[in-house]
Amino acid sequence: MSGLTAFLFVLVVGLIAFFAGAARARALDDGKIKAHSRPQYHGAWAMLLAVLPALGFLIVWSFGSGAYLNKQIDERVIAQTSEKSAVSDTLVRSLADGIKRLDAPANTNPPATMSELMPLLAGKGVTLAPDTQDYMIPIALDANSMASRFGWLGGLGALALAVLGALYGIRQVAVRERARHKVERVMLGTLFSASTIAILTTVGIVLSMLFQTIAFFSEVSPWSFFFGTVWDPRFAAAGSGGSQGQFGLIPLLAGTLYIALVALLVAVPVGLMSAVYMAEYASRNVRSIVKPALELLAGIPTIVYGIFALVTLGPWLRDISAVLAGGSPFIQAQSILTAGLVMGVMLIPVVSSLSDDIITAVPQAMRDGSLGLGATRSETIRRVILPAALPGIVGAILLTASRAIGETMIVVLAAGVAANLTANPFEAMTTITVKIVNQLTGDLEFNSPQTLVAFALGITLFFVTLVMNIAALAIVRKYREQYE
Amino acid sequence: MNVMNEQKIEEAVKARMTAGTNEVIKMRGDKVTVHYGEKQALFDVDILIRENQVTALIGPSGCGKSTFLRSLNRMNDTIAGCRVGGKITLDNEDIYDRAIDVVELRARVGMVFQKPNPFPKSIYENVAYGPRIHGLTRSKADLDEVVEKSLQKAALWNEVKDRLHDAGTGLSGGQQQRLCIARAIAVSPEVILMDEPCSALDPIATARVEELIDELKQNYTIVIVTHSMQQAARVSQRTAMFHLGYLVEEGPTEKMFTNPDEKRTQDYITGRFG
Amino acid sequence: MNVMNEQKIEEAVKARMTAGTNEVIKMRGDKVTVHYGEKQALFDVDILIRENQVTALIGPSGCGKSTFLRSLNRMNDTIAGCRVGGKITLDNEDIYDRAIDVVELRARVGMVFQKPNPFPKSIYENVAYGPRIHGLTRSKADLDEVVEKSLQKAALWNEVKDRLHDAGTGLSGGQQQRLCIARAIAVSPEVILMDEPCSALDPIATARVEELIDELKQNYTIVIVTHSMQQAARVSQRTAMFHLGYLVEEGPTEKMFTNPDEKRTQDYITGRFG
Amino acid sequence: MTDITASSLPVAAPPARRDIGLKKRYAAEARFRMYGIAAITFGLVFLAIMLGTIISKGHTAFWQTTVTLPVTFDPTLIDPQNKRESDPSVLIKANYDKLAQQALISKLGIDAKSKPEVAKLKGFLSDSARIQLRDMLVANPALMGQTVTVPILASANIDSAFKGQVDLTVPEARRKVKDQQITWMNQLAAEGTLAEKFNTGLFTYGASSRPETSGVGVAIVGSLYMMAIVLVLALLVGVAASIYLEEFAAKNRLTDLIEVNINNLAAVPSIVFGLLGLAVFINFLGMPRSAAIVGGITLSLMTLPTIIIATRAALAAVPPSIRQAALGLGASKMQMVFHHVLPLAMPGILTGTIIGLARALGETAPLLLIGMVAFVANYPATPFDPATALPVQIYMWANEAERAFVERMSGAIIILLVFLMAMNLTAIVLRRKFERRW
Amino acid sequence: RDQIQVAGSSTVLPYAKIVAERFGETFTNFKTPVVESGGSGAGIKEFCKGAGEDTIDIANASRAMKDSEVESCKKAGVTDIQEVRFGYDGIVFATDAAGPDWQLTPVDVYKALAAKIAVDGKLVDNPNTKWSQVNSALPDWDIAAYIPGEKHGTREVFEEKMLIAGCKEAGGIEAATASGLDEKGAEAACKAVRKDGKAVDIDGDYTETLARIDSNKQGVGVFGLSFYENNADKLKVATVSGVTPSVETVASGEYPVSRPLFFYVKKAHLGIVPGLKEYVEFFLDDQMVGPEGPLAEYGLVPAPDAERQEQRDAFTGGKTM
Ligand SMILES: Nc1ncnc2c1ncn2[C@@H]1O[C@H](COP(=O)(O)OP(=O)(O)OP(=O)(O)O)[C@@H](O)[C@H]1O
Ligand SMILES: Nc1ncnc2c1ncn2[C@@H]1O[C@H](COP(=O)(O)OP(=O)(O)OP(=O)(O)O)[C@@H](O)[C@H]1O
Ligand SMILES: [Mg+2]
Ligand SMILES: [Mg+2]
């Protein structure tokens, strides 16, 4: 029995348990004592009892039996060749899979040599590794039969567990039984585990960068990384060790914050005003067109924005500035301004759509209250609605800022990759993310500090944004306004 | 119940009898109709609202009192699908005229709603909001004074004076309603529309608000929706009775409560109605 | 305070003893205190709530009536920072006990709120929601019947029977409140807590609700907060007077309104208070 | 009714008008409105510019120059030794280029013996003609010896020239299309043999090094797999997490930690999620490289914060009175959330989902490290097989040296945007259903 | 696994794609190999992760594998690596097609782009702002050069073959040593590129460089020979030391700036992954990698006949690093 069939069977048992449990609960309810939970909950609890342990068993079993099978194959291969090869068990397994796909007699009793077997397999579209040996055929056959035996065992086991669970669940049904509690506790557990995924992701991210970061700091001093003002990592290749490059974080960090700031200066006012207009002034029809249209802006691949900045906007700004200054342009074709502007446009819908929903959710009574006092609509919006919607709007802005910090492609094309340290928004700068991507995807030596610095940058950025978020949370807490 | 009520009402009416009658029209409704989408909520309402008097709107729930009240300061504009027909004037100007400015109108015709709706701001900010937007005060001290006065008039000052900067939404239901009254007074409008301002108030606070209304009518014109006959009898000079979207009858409160023209009014007031 | 209350309780118990038959204690509060964060809103409230009787809670605005009411079905649990002390029992079970299921408790002790809060669903769905989640009906026809009955009891049926599937939020304030009453009745709880259920209602609807309360008390126990002394007098068998977070006095309604033990009660009832 | 005498009453003299700064306030109101309109216009103008550029560059990608030729499957060319009975591989290895060339020669009426002339034919037809003819014959050996009319793709250079994208004023030596080829092209076009046809290949082909036979088929399948995974995982997990955090979690340090964490994850550069995917799913869990399943999970993790933030904001915006009403009726908290709060928060959740999905749909960087930025020619049968994604295909085409890929890139972007619009449309419909003011 | 997996350099990617596609077409019983992009470094890293089904079979690289990388490969169990050098990539300078003809020398490039240049035997900050100041034969254009960013292997070649060569010729080394630097420091000083915005690093691909030249018609870009050949109608190539770059001149060694291209094969996989051996042999066949093959047509500079034969023999002979 394959895992999938077993799974389906377990589900069927679960369904039966559901209906049986519910039916029993209904039957027990004689109207004398008030039932604690509705029949559905009893059914659901019985179903959970039937399904959850069985599925757990099924998962553990399939991993366990798989591992056991591999070990068996390994041992027999070693017994045959008396040498340990890391890969021969995979050969046996693909051979076993191939044999399974053969037609009836051959799949249990295939020819004994590869030279005879090969054409048969080729006919089924199975390509085998050239190293597959004759002696592997019986092992593969055994493996197949063992696997099917394990499959049956596991399937039956799971089924038995499911039935037991179901019976237990159904037996548990009683008038005062708190089935709803139990079901809701399982639901709550599920909800809770969902929220821990965020934490697990964080742990995963930190772990997946930590070791390389440590390796990096063993070659480059943290001091020169965190406080260095020059970013010039050079090549490890040119005979020089990592120490020759300069890994100053400051210009990258400054660039990151600067570009994000410019992007926010574009996205937040424009997005917020769009949201306000859509939620408070525009008719329902206009809104239902404009809102998704703006959302399209978020979906245009960033490379398109980048190319737009590179070939259209950047040169245009440069030429304009040349005209303004009467001669030499003061805006470079690649500049913080260009990158921020384009990125800001991309981020408009993040602010506008989220804020629009929040603003719409502010109760009408708030508007009435203000309008009834003779406030104009804009006053109502500015003084009552926006403050009431503030926590949500701040969330949207945070999200926007986050996206601005994490964006790569636009920066690469619109602001370049040169790590300058400047306060002039008309010059080029670059960001941490750009350098993370570039150092990771280049032709650089993979265990040199030039590559490892990407991990250090990643972790640093992670903690920088963490601090920013903690600050933001504190601020939001302070200004939170709850309506009603 | 009826015996007790009638007694009360008579008492109140007698107290009124002595009041003089120099009457000037502040607002006027002329064949006012209101539709919510398909549904017509008001039918050809003709009414006069006299300056410096309190007009009470009474009638069973759902008869259109709030709807009419809202049409007096064009709060209906904010409800999608709501259309107002006929003509409503304030100082002889059609308030639905294009030349009329709705903001100014609402500053002149203030409103207290049926459900208390304080802003999610501090108590102080709630009251200061109106004066601020209309620029009615010159200085912080001025504003403080307006806030204090308004809260006092609304009989809330003592309860909140120590926590002016706490959230207005953290008050009890009745306190919230008084806050909303204070907020409306703070703008010193010419006409004040009150949609059951006392429904969430205890007798003491109600009495205070009634006193306040009595006081305010020296300078302002007041229209009040109420479900309490006693209240109508106590505070109003004129009473208008609505039923099923029609204005059944309008007249001096004494007359309405003692000798109405319409049987329906009589029935409603004595609670025999339904 | 305590001495007096204990006395009262003894008295009450005695009264029950003598009455012998129809006074059974449904709920009981024992030194109930409630804090909102730092602020204490209730102080050591001792009270008995009798089965199949209507208990009215009166007192000036902000005195803690709603707070106490909410603590009877643990709606306070939902307010962050709200802590309840002391002991409250329902049928002699501590409702703050860990073994008590708060959901079941609330199904047994239903509530109508001070501000009408219909769900943004159709009128029908609003009423049908409770019976649905509690599985009180077997079939659609059953459910239809429960909805109709409940709306009728809440005196709303005639007004909405043609638009059961319109939004509940499109009703007038009073209609919304009656809708909320219908919604609460539909679950047929054992105890019904009503926080000024009639404050948004006109006299007719009020009378209907009062009748309804009278009817309901045959089978249910009712606790009602009201600002109307008349209402308290009309509908309740027992009255409890709160002030500044303290239970001033509790007793049979006749006694409370004619011959209260406490001066404050006397003053409040006669409107001399403040 | 109102007594008639009343109407003869004097009307109140309007009191002195208070100065409530109306002029200024209305100016402010008008300005505010203007800002709103300006903001929306700004966004829409940008959208129009971007869409305009994309469409003007990309619409030609949906047409492909095709030459319809009568091809003779000449056994003497395909199987000169007549061994196909004994050795079927002959059919596979035969010189099919020659067949196409012969067909073209006879169509154009060129002297087959003139070597320089014939040499110029090289690069007129697509290299893929070989495969096309081979597959035809292998599928149907009965064609041997027959003449069939076959639509054969012109090469990318001819295609560009025919679409007028080649600057013919540049000296011949510096162009990839020769003058003689242009003459032939015009000749065939005049005959109607060469024409633009709708480019179905763009949707069905996988990646290819030949512009004319490259398409987004594999990428679309890959993207669909991934979007399905993201939709299910990110939406379910995101909404579940938001519900827990907003409705159930005690307000304590742990909740704060999770909240800050989630906000922070939103700021993590997407490539770092690629690192995570590589480290956890491929290296640690042993999932296959270049597979949509890994891509989907990785993108889900990336999208999660967006959905959670949007969902939490939407949940928080549901008024407390609704919750109280439900609880007061004896609904459990779970029921309250799922029956009332969640439906009311739906528009906001949908918005978050759309924005999150839009990003996931257009993201390349995290896929780089898990091996999905790759040349994949075969369709993935399951999410566990190697696949690419639409943005990856766009990215890779953007970096191609051959010009013909530029129009394909824009074409692919159009396809991507159509995907997005479809998603948006669904969202509009759903949002309309859920949206309410109270 | 029945599909070959290749990863690595994006310079090699187009060639690998052509071979993979044709391999799939020719050997119908094998699936078309998957060729990932992602850079030589990342490719080699994946390659060196270990042997077995879940690791890649071939790493493409636009540079030779470093010793340290071979070391870590061995540590991870990838002991037998076969190196294949399959051709060369020419690196050319080009300007917009409409511009004048350019003749560059390493000295010009050094003087225009180095951060510090030798003037009268002393190192000074580069004072040049126009090409005509560097060499009066060059046009009177502002210096704006788009050179490969530091992530690219091409940058190394550019520094090596142009900057250092030009530096030596122009006496920069002496000037540097005169200012007290050791030999290494002198070289480093030679190849330091100016950072005042006149030399712009491009970390993207050549399409980006092309776009930059499109938007700045007076810019000079560094391209791969193959890219230039595919865009000859838009670009005009500069001669270096009088030699016009072409497949022939690079192959003959006349044109100085070029680099070898590699791929690395995991020998342990040859017996396990179906088709791997065939793929490598197919790649090295003259049909593919020869002067008439599609790779050369795309712009790969084929290795001389003898070298190609040597590579083939080395592979079939099982020679490992
Ligand atoms: N959520 C809350 N947070 C803080 N304080 C509160 C909250 N709810 C009520 N209070 C305070 O607790 C006290 C009692 O409030 P409660 O709502 O019980 O009054 P009430 O007797 O119901 O008044 P009313 O008749 O006006 O409704 C008041 O002072 C009020 O301000
Ligand atoms: N926004 C709305 N949309 C549709 N119908 C409405 C709306 N508001 C009120 N109505 C309907 O219009 C009628 C009059 O409503 P209105 O609110 O004026 O009643 P009311 O007299 O104020 O009642 P109450 O005393 O209960 O507040 C009612 O039938 C009500 O259902
Ligand atoms: Mg009303
Ligand atoms: Mg209250």
PDB file of N, CA and C in Angstrom, chain C residues 167-219:
ATOM      1  N   ALA C 167     -29.583  44.484   5.329  1.00  0.00           N
ATOM      2  CA  ALA C 167     -28.559  44.591   6.367  1.00  0.00           C
ATOM      3  C   ALA C 167     -29.154  45.071   7.677  1.00  0.00           C
ATOM      4  N   GLY C 168     -28.705  44.467   8.769  1.00  0.00           N
ATOM      5  CA  GLY C 168     -29.169  44.868  10.083  1.00  0.00           C
ATOM      6  C   GLY C 168     -28.668  46.247  10.466  1.00  0.00           C
ATOM      7  N   THR C 169     -27.572  46.672   9.836  1.00  0.00           N
ATOM      8  CA  THR C 169     -27.013  47.980  10.168  1.00  0.00           C
ATOM      9  C   THR C 169     -27.786  49.120   9.522  1.00  0.00           C
ATOM     10  N   GLY C 170     -28.697  48.790   8.596  1.00  0.00           N
ATOM     11  CA  GLY C 170     -29.486  49.841   7.947  1.00  0.00           C
ATOM     12  C   GLY C 170     -30.740  50.202   8.719  1.00  0.00           C
ATOM     13  N   LEU C 171     -30.902  49.636   9.898  1.00  0.00           N
ATOM     14  CA  LEU C 171     -32.102  49.942  10.694  1.00  0.00           C
ATOM     15  C   LEU C 171     -31.895  51.218  11.489  1.00  0.00           C
ATOM     16  N   SER C 172     -32.996  51.778  11.977  1.00  0.00           N
ATOM     17  CA  SER C 172     -32.870  52.946  12.844  1.00  0.00           C
ATOM     18  C   SER C 172     -32.312  52.492  14.191  1.00  0.00           C
ATOM     19  N   GLY C 173     -31.851  53.465  14.964  1.00  0.00           N
ATOM     20  CA  GLY C 173     -31.213  53.134  16.227  1.00  0.00           C
ATOM     21  C   GLY C 173     -32.082  52.232  17.098  1.00  0.00           C
ATOM     22  N   GLY C 174     -33.342  52.593  17.267  1.00  0.00           N
ATOM     23  CA  GLY C 174     -34.234  51.798  18.103  1.00  0.00           C
ATOM     24  C   GLY C 174     -34.456  50.421  17.515  1.00  0.00           C
ATOM     25  N   GLN C 175     -34.596  50.383  16.208  1.00  0.00           N
ATOM     26  CA  GLN C 175     -34.772  49.086  15.565  1.00  0.00           C
ATOM     27  C   GLN C 175     -33.547  48.204  15.794  1.00  0.00           C
ATOM     28  N   GLN C 176     -32.380  48.837  15.691  1.00  0.00           N
ATOM     29  CA  GLN C 176     -31.164  48.062  15.933  1.00  0.00           C
ATOM     30  C   GLN C 176     -31.159  47.484  17.345  1.00  0.00           C
ATOM     31  N   GLN C 177     -31.581  48.306  18.302  1.00  0.00           N
ATOM     32  CA  GLN C 177     -31.557  47.814  19.663  1.00  0.00           C
ATOM     33  C   GLN C 177     -32.537  46.650  19.831  1.00  0.00           C
ATOM     34  N   ARG C 178     -33.705  46.780  19.218  1.00  0.00           N
ATOM     35  CA  ARG C 178     -34.651  45.672  19.325  1.00  0.00           C
ATOM     36  C   ARG C 178     -34.113  44.432  18.626  1.00  0.00           C
ATOM     37  N   LEU C 179     -33.391  44.674  17.535  1.00  0.00           N
ATOM     38  CA  LEU C 179     -32.775  43.541  16.855  1.00  0.00           C
ATOM     39  C   LEU C 179     -31.814  42.826  17.801  1.00  0.00           C
ATOM     40  N   CYS C 180     -31.056  43.607  18.563  1.00  0.00           N
ATOM     41  CA  CYS C 180     -30.106  42.990  19.481  1.00  0.00           C
ATOM     42  C   CYS C 180     -30.834  42.216  20.575  1.00  0.00           C
ATOM     43  N   ILE C 181     -31.981  42.749  20.985  1.00  0.00           N
ATOM     44  CA  ILE C 181     -32.751  42.006  21.987  1.00  0.00           C
ATOM     45  C   ILE C 181     -33.248  40.695  21.395  1.00  0.00           C
ATOM     46  N   ALA C 182     -33.762  40.786  20.184  1.00  0.00           N
ATOM     47  CA  ALA C 182     -34.243  39.572  19.526  1.00  0.00           C
ATOM     48  C   ALA C 182     -33.124  38.545  19.424  1.00  0.00           C
ATOM     49  N   ARG C 183     -31.959  39.037  19.087  1.00  0.00           N
ATOM     50  CA  ARG C 183     -30.812  38.172  18.922  1.00  0.00           C
ATOM     51  C   ARG C 183     -30.481  37.460  20.231  1.00  0.00           C
ATOM     52  N   ALA C 184     -30.567  38.209  21.320  1.00  0.00           N
ATOM     53  CA  ALA C 184     -30.240  37.604  22.612  1.00  0.00           C
ATOM     54  C   ALA C 184     -31.306  36.586  23.017  1.00  0.00           C
ATOM     55  N   ILE C 185     -32.565  36.926  22.767  1.00  0.00           N
ATOM     56  CA  ILE C 185     -33.642  36.017  23.154  1.00  0.00           C
ATOM     57  C   ILE C 185     -33.565  34.721  22.382  1.00  0.00           C
ATOM     58  N   ALA C 186     -33.137  34.839  21.135  1.00  0.00           N
ATOM     59  CA  ALA C 186     -33.157  33.667  20.261  1.00  0.00           C
ATOM     60  C   ALA C 186     -32.354  32.508  20.825  1.00  0.00           C
ATOM     61  N   VAL C 187     -31.392  32.810  21.682  1.00  0.00           N
ATOM     62  CA  VAL C 187     -30.556  31.752  22.254  1.00  0.00           C
ATOM     63  C   VAL C 187     -31.241  31.114  23.466  1.00  0.00           C
ATOM     64  N   SER C 188     -32.370  31.668  23.898  1.00  0.00           N
ATOM     65  CA  SER C 188     -33.038  31.325  25.145  1.00  0.00           C
ATOM     66  C   SER C 188     -32.091  31.018  26.297  1.00  0.00           C
ATOM     67  N   PRO C 189     -31.470  32.070  26.797  1.00  0.00           N
ATOM     68  CA  PRO C 189     -30.561  31.888  27.944  1.00  0.00           C
ATOM     69  C   PRO C 189     -31.353  31.737  29.238  1.00  0.00           C
ATOM     70  N   GLU C 190     -30.663  31.392  30.317  1.00  0.00           N
ATOM     71  CA  GLU C 190     -31.346  31.288  31.613  1.00  0.00           C
ATOM     72  C   GLU C 190     -31.456  32.647  32.273  1.00  0.00           C
ATOM     73  N   VAL C 191     -30.369  33.396  32.153  1.00  0.00           N
ATOM     74  CA  VAL C 191     -30.362  34.741  32.715  1.00  0.00           C
ATOM     75  C   VAL C 191     -30.153  35.692  31.548  1.00  0.00           C
ATOM     76  N   ILE C 192     -30.887  36.794  31.554  1.00  0.00           N
ATOM     77  CA  ILE C 192     -30.652  37.781  30.513  1.00  0.00           C
ATOM     78  C   ILE C 192     -30.212  39.068  31.175  1.00  0.00           C
ATOM     79  N   LEU C 193     -29.050  39.550  30.745  1.00  0.00           N
ATOM     80  CA  LEU C 193     -28.553  40.816  31.265  1.00  0.00           C
ATOM     81  C   LEU C 193     -28.878  41.878  30.221  1.00  0.00           C
ATOM     82  N   MET C 194     -29.500  42.954  30.674  1.00  0.00           N
ATOM     83  CA  MET C 194     -29.837  43.997  29.713  1.00  0.00           C
ATOM     84  C   MET C 194     -29.269  45.309  30.187  1.00  0.00           C
ATOM     85  N   ASP C 195     -28.440  45.892  29.354  1.00  0.00           N
ATOM     86  CA  ASP C 195     -27.822  47.158  29.709  1.00  0.00           C
ATOM     87  C   ASP C 195     -28.601  48.278  29.030  1.00  0.00           C
ATOM     88  N   GLU C 196     -29.521  48.871  29.738  1.00  0.00           N
ATOM     89  CA  GLU C 196     -30.372  49.923  29.203  1.00  0.00           C
ATOM     90  C   GLU C 196     -30.961  49.541  27.855  1.00  0.00           C
ATOM     91  N   PRO C 197     -31.710  48.487  27.836  1.00  0.00           N
ATOM     92  CA  PRO C 197     -32.204  48.007  26.554  1.00  0.00           C
ATOM     93  C   PRO C 197     -33.183  48.975  25.917  1.00  0.00           C
ATOM     94  N   CYS C 198     -33.795  49.824  26.709  1.00  0.00           N
ATOM     95  CA  CYS C 198     -34.855  50.663  26.163  1.00  0.00           C
ATOM     96  C   CYS C 198     -34.407  52.088  25.946  1.00  0.00           C
ATOM     97  N   SER C 199     -33.131  52.339  26.165  1.00  0.00           N
ATOM     98  CA  SER C 199     -32.728  53.740  26.110  1.00  0.00           C
ATOM     99  C   SER C 199     -32.923  54.306  24.712  1.00  0.00           C
ATOM    100  N   ALA C 200     -32.894  53.452  23.697  1.00  0.00           N
ATOM    101  CA  ALA C 200     -33.071  53.971  22.352  1.00  0.00           C
ATOM    102  C   ALA C 200     -34.489  53.727  21.837  1.00  0.00           C
ATOM    103  N   LEU C 201     -35.360  53.310  22.728  1.00  0.00           N
ATOM    104  CA  LEU C 201     -36.686  52.921  22.250  1.00  0.00           C
ATOM    105  C   LEU C 201     -37.745  53.968  22.580  1.00  0.00           C
ATOM    106  N   ASP C 202     -38.738  53.990  21.728  1.00  0.00           N
ATOM    107  CA  ASP C 202     -39.861  54.881  22.001  1.00  0.00           C
ATOM    108  C   ASP C 202     -40.784  54.217  23.021  1.00  0.00           C
ATOM    109  N   PRO C 203     -41.728  54.949  23.568  1.00  0.00           N
ATOM    110  CA  PRO C 203     -42.561  54.392  24.646  1.00  0.00           C
ATOM    111  C   PRO C 203     -43.282  53.115  24.244  1.00  0.00           C
ATOM    112  N   ILE C 204     -43.756  53.077  23.024  1.00  0.00           N
ATOM    113  CA  ILE C 204     -44.479  51.885  22.597  1.00  0.00           C
ATOM    114  C   ILE C 204     -43.569  50.678  22.636  1.00  0.00           C
ATOM    115  N   ALA C 205     -42.415  50.846  21.960  1.00  0.00           N
ATOM    116  CA  ALA C 205     -41.480  49.734  21.925  1.00  0.00           C
ATOM    117  C   ALA C 205     -41.024  49.423  23.337  1.00  0.00           C
ATOM    118  N   THR C 206     -40.821  50.461  24.117  1.00  0.00           N
ATOM    119  CA  THR C 206     -40.414  50.257  25.493  1.00  0.00           C
ATOM    120  C   THR C 206     -41.468  49.422  26.224  1.00  0.00           C
ATOM    121  N   ALA C 207     -42.696  49.818  26.039  1.00  0.00           N
ATOM    122  CA  ALA C 207     -43.767  49.068  26.714  1.00  0.00           C
ATOM    123  C   ALA C 207     -43.750  47.618  26.264  1.00  0.00           C
ATOM    124  N   ARG C 208     -43.524  47.417  24.980  1.00  0.00           N
ATOM    125  CA  ARG C 208     -43.480  46.043  24.488  1.00  0.00           C
ATOM    126  C   ARG C 208     -42.341  45.267  25.136  1.00  0.00           C
ATOM    127  N   VAL C 209     -41.186  45.926  25.176  1.00  0.00           N
ATOM    128  CA  VAL C 209     -40.045  45.237  25.777  1.00  0.00           C
ATOM    129  C   VAL C 209     -40.327  44.963  27.245  1.00  0.00           C
ATOM    130  N   GLU C 210     -40.955  45.920  27.871  1.00  0.00           N
ATOM    131  CA  GLU C 210     -41.271  45.699  29.282  1.00  0.00           C
ATOM    132  C   GLU C 210     -42.234  44.528  29.455  1.00  0.00           C
ATOM    133  N   GLU C 211     -43.192  44.503  28.587  1.00  0.00           N
ATOM    134  CA  GLU C 211     -44.106  43.358  28.605  1.00  0.00           C
ATOM    135  C   GLU C 211     -43.321  42.073  28.406  1.00  0.00           C
ATOM    136  N   LEU C 212     -42.431  42.147  27.429  1.00  0.00           N
ATOM    137  CA  LEU C 212     -41.601  40.991  27.114  1.00  0.00           C
ATOM    138  C   LEU C 212     -40.818  40.556  28.345  1.00  0.00           C
ATOM    139  N   ILE C 213     -40.248  41.532  29.017  1.00  0.00           N
ATOM    140  CA  ILE C 213     -39.481  41.209  30.218  1.00  0.00           C
ATOM    141  C   ILE C 213     -40.378  40.515  31.238  1.00  0.00           C
ATOM    142  N   ASP C 214     -41.541  41.068  31.361  1.00  0.00           N
ATOM    143  CA  ASP C 214     -42.486  40.494  32.303  1.00  0.00           C
ATOM    144  C   ASP C 214     -42.798  39.043  31.956  1.00  0.00           C
ATOM    145  N   GLU C 215     -42.937  38.848  30.669  1.00  0.00           N
ATOM    146  CA  GLU C 215     -43.261  37.516  30.169  1.00  0.00           C
ATOM    147  C   GLU C 215     -42.074  36.578  30.388  1.00  0.00           C
ATOM    148  N   LEU C 216     -40.904  37.097  30.042  1.00  0.00           N
ATOM    149  CA  LEU C 216     -39.702  36.278  30.115  1.00  0.00           C
ATOM    150  C   LEU C 216     -39.408  35.831  31.534  1.00  0.00           C
ATOM    151  N   LYS C 217     -39.763  36.646  32.481  1.00  0.00           N
ATOM    152  CA  LYS C 217     -39.361  36.308  33.845  1.00  0.00           C
ATOM    153  C   LYS C 217     -40.081  35.064  34.363  1.00  0.00           C
ATOM    154  N   GLN C 218     -41.118  34.620  33.651  1.00  0.00           N
ATOM    155  CA  GLN C 218     -41.721  33.340  34.007  1.00  0.00           C
ATOM    156  C   GLN C 218     -40.665  32.237  33.936  1.00  0.00           C
ATOM    157  N   ASN C 219     -39.868  32.334  32.896  1.00  0.00           N
ATOM    158  CA  ASN C 219     -38.903  31.258  32.681  1.00  0.00           C
ATOM    159  C   ASN C 219     -37.457  31.667  32.944  1.00  0.00           C
TER     160      ASN C 219
END
